[in-house]
Amino acid sequence: MSFKKHLIISTVIRVFLIYYGEVQDSLSDVQYTDVDYRVVTDGADHVLALGSPFKRHTYRYTPLLAYLVLPNLLLHPSFGKFAFSLFDILIGVLIKWILLNCYRSNKISIETKLLKLETLNNRNKYLIKRKNEILNSNNEALPPKYIRMAELSAYCWLYNPLTMIIATRGNGDCVSCSLVLLSLYFLLKNEQTNVQHFIAGLFLGLSIHFRLYPIGFSLAFYLATQNRTLEKWQDIVRSIVHPNGRQVALVVGTIVALTATTALFYWLYGYQFLYESMLYHLVRKDTRHNFSLYFYLQYLSSTFDVTILEKILTFLPQLILILMLTVRYGQHRQTLTFGLFSIAFVMVTYNPVVTSQYFVWFLSLLPLCVKNFRNIGVRKAVFIPVMWFISQGGWLLPAYLLEFKGWNTFEFIWIQSIVFFFSNVLILQMLISNYDIAYNYKID
């Protein structure tokens, strides 16, 4: 079956889920539609009345999201779900494009090195011509198995039930994920021009505007643009202080996109926009229930002000891990995707607030790394997702009893949050230990 047919099938599944959600909403107390979807729609209602989306209590997103779902009020209430599902499908397409480009880049790099060695020993005009063709071509034919691998990796996203449900429930995190992948696609293109790095920066800046989490990718993007090993901290500092042209273009593009969108909406909606869409997420608490290890602490201290020291101690572990992963995997284009996945995984696992839609932050990057887990084995490949879903299920039961039955299950939720946290830590350790870096460079 062709890749296009799989796209059609996965699109049909998402359309079915959207209509199924409408039926469940009308019959069950457990609503299929995400509460955030209703919040964003209410924000769009205020925009339609030429007001601020932040007039809607708990609207804490970019105003662009409210503009995107304006047709909810003009055409159909589920328009936003269809739009988010299209972004969801786009992620699958981008996964294939990025992997094909990575394979092609590695193939060109290896063939160029081989031909360079041959040319040094033999001044044959054919070899010289062939070398020049490779250097000037970005469309070198790939063996079918590599094209197949890129498609199979995309299917890991397109047929993932969790990501399909999150998008069709009306969650807009797939928009920021698609912007991150677009930025990655242009960053890893074979041409390596300043223009493409500027475009990559534009998408990165726009993704940060939608969601703050891509800020954690910025240093990895920056170092990978240099694409050489920096063994000492002095080298890293020197790389930051003395950037090359591509790094400058990347930074300028990011600043332009982020500054332009922030300035525009600050002019329209003032400080309330800055606080609700950005600053609030730095001090946010979820005192009802969430997957985070810090949930119970937030619940018990909900009536107290959080000190700066507490905030530092909360974010310090993930900041240290992000820096370590950036230095380890963010210095090379070939390992950048796994570096971004690991960083996103750490940001979600260690975040003070963790909800199910945050999972798409790293799940959208995981398919890009599948090809490097060839030696992980069947047992581990089955054990990892099973453990992850079981640890979630153990959390969902007491959360359901609290939310819909009114039972006092806070302590049980906290215990399951601890179990889920250590499950994630174990999973990341297993993935890192089984990550085959050398496979990035292998082209048969």
mmCIF file of C-alpha atoms in Angstrom, residues 14 55 71 85 91 124 130 144 146 177 195 201 260 310 316 323 339 341 343-344 372 394 420 422 425-426 433:
data_model
loop_
_atom_site.group_PDB
_atom_site.id
_atom_site.type_symbol
_atom_site.label_atom_id
_atom_site.label_comp_id
_atom_site.label_asym_id
_atom_site.label_seq_id
_atom_site.Cartn_x
_atom_site.Cartn_y
_atom_site.Cartn_z
ATOM 1 C CA ARG A 14 -9.432 10.977 12.554
ATOM 2 C CA LYS A 55 -11.533 38.021 28.458
ATOM 3 C CA PRO A 71 -14.679 29.083 11.821
ATOM 4 C CA SER A 85 -6.114 16.873 12.661
ATOM 5 C CA ILE A 91 3.533 15.881 11.236
ATOM 6 C CA ASN A 124 39.914 9.765 -13.947
ATOM 7 C CA ARG A 130 30.696 11.805 -10.503
ATOM 8 C CA PRO A 144 13.915 1.192 -1.387
ATOM 9 C CA TYR A 146 15.462 3.401 3.331
ATOM 10 C CA CYS A 177 4.877 20.271 17.089
ATOM 11 C CA VAL A 195 18.487 31.456 3.757
ATOM 12 C CA GLY A 201 14.722 30.202 12.678
ATOM 13 C CA ALA A 260 7.174 40.270 15.635
ATOM 14 C CA GLU A 310 11.509 26.690 45.446
ATOM 15 C CA LEU A 316 17.103 22.993 38.235
ATOM 16 C CA LEU A 323 22.178 21.081 29.114
ATOM 17 C CA GLY A 339 18.795 15.061 21.243
ATOM 18 C CA PHE A 341 13.486 13.912 21.654
ATOM 19 C CA ILE A 343 15.213 17.076 25.787
ATOM 20 C CA ALA A 344 11.442 17.085 25.225
ATOM 21 C CA ASN A 372 18.516 4.064 15.498
ATOM 22 C CA GLY A 394 -2.636 3.317 37.241
ATOM 23 C CA PHE A 420 4.918 7.290 36.393
ATOM 24 C CA PHE A 422 10.333 6.672 37.639
ATOM 25 C CA VAL A 425 13.233 7.865 33.883
ATOM 26 C CA LEU A 426 13.773 4.150 33.282
ATOM 27 C CA SER A 433 21.633 3.039 26.254
#
